[in-house]
Coordinates of C-alpha atoms in Angstrom, one line a residue:
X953 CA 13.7 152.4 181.3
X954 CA 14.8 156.2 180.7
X955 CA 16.6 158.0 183.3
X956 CA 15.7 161.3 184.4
X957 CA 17.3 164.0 183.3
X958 CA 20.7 164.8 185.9
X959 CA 20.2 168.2 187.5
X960 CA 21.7 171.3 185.3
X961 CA 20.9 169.5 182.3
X962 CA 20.3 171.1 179.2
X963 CA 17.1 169.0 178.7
X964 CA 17.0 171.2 174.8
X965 CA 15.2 174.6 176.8
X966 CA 19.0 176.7 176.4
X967 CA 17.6 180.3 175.3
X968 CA 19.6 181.0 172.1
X969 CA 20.6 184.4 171.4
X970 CA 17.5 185.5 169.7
X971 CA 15.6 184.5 172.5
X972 CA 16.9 186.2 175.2
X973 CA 14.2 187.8 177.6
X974 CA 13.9 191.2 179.4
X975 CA 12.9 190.7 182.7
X976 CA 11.7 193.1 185.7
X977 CA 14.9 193.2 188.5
X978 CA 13.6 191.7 191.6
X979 CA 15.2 194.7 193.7
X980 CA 14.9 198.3 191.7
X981 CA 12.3 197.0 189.8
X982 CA 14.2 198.2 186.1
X983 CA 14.7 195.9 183.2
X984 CA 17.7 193.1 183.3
X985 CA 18.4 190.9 180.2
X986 CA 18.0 187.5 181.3
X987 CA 20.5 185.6 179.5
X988 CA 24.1 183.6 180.3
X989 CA 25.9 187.1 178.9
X990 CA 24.4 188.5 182.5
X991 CA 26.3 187.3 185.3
X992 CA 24.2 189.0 187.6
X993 CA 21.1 187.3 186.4
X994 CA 17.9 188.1 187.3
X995 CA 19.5 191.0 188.9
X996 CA 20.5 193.9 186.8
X997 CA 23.5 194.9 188.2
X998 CA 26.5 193.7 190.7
X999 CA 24.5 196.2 193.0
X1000 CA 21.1 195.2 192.9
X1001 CA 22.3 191.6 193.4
X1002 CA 24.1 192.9 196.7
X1003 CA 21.1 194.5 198.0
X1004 CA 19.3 191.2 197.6
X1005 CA 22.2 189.1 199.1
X1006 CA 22.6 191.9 202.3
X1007 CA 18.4 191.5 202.7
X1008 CA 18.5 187.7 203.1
X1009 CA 21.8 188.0 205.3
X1010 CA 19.8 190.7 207.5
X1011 CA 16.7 188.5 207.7
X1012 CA 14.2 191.3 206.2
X1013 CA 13.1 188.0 203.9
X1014 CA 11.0 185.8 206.3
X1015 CA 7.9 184.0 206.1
X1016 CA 4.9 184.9 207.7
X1017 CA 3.9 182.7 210.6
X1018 CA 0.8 183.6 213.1
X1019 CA 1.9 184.0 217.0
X1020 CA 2.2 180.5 219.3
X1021 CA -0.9 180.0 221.2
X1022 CA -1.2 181.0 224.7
X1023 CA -1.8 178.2 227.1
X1024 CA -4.4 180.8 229.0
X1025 CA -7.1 180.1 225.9
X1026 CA -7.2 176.3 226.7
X1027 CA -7.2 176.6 230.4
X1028 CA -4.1 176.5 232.0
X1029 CA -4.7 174.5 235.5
X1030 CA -2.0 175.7 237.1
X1031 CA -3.2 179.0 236.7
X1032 CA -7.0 178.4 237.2
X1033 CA -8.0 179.4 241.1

């Protein structure tokens, strides 16, 4: 029986030099090399990753949710005269 692959794993999918991608910065939106030479990766900069980390830390990230129910829509008795 194989095992699975252990998380972190190289699993043979390491970009090598040559294929190193430019991808869009999730903050300002400009173009950040995706590669192990960025430590700020996907971000572009030591800034943009800040931004990001001061949004979550702030709570301007959050999922959407519709409001509870009101109990008045399923007929409250308590409230019913």
């Amino acid at each position: 029986m194989a095992t699975p692959p252990r998380a972190g794993a190289n699993n043979g999918t390491a970009l090598t030099p040559a294929q190193t991608r430019i991808v869009v910065c999730p903050t300002c939106g400009g173009d950040s090399v995706y590669s192990p030479a960025n430590a700020y990766r996907p971000f572009c900069s030591e800034r943009c990753k800040q931004v990001d980390l001061g949004a979550w830390a702030s709570e301007d990230f959050r999922m959407p949710t519709e409001a509870p129910p009101t109990d008045a829509q399923y007929g409250d008795p308590r409230t019913e005269h």
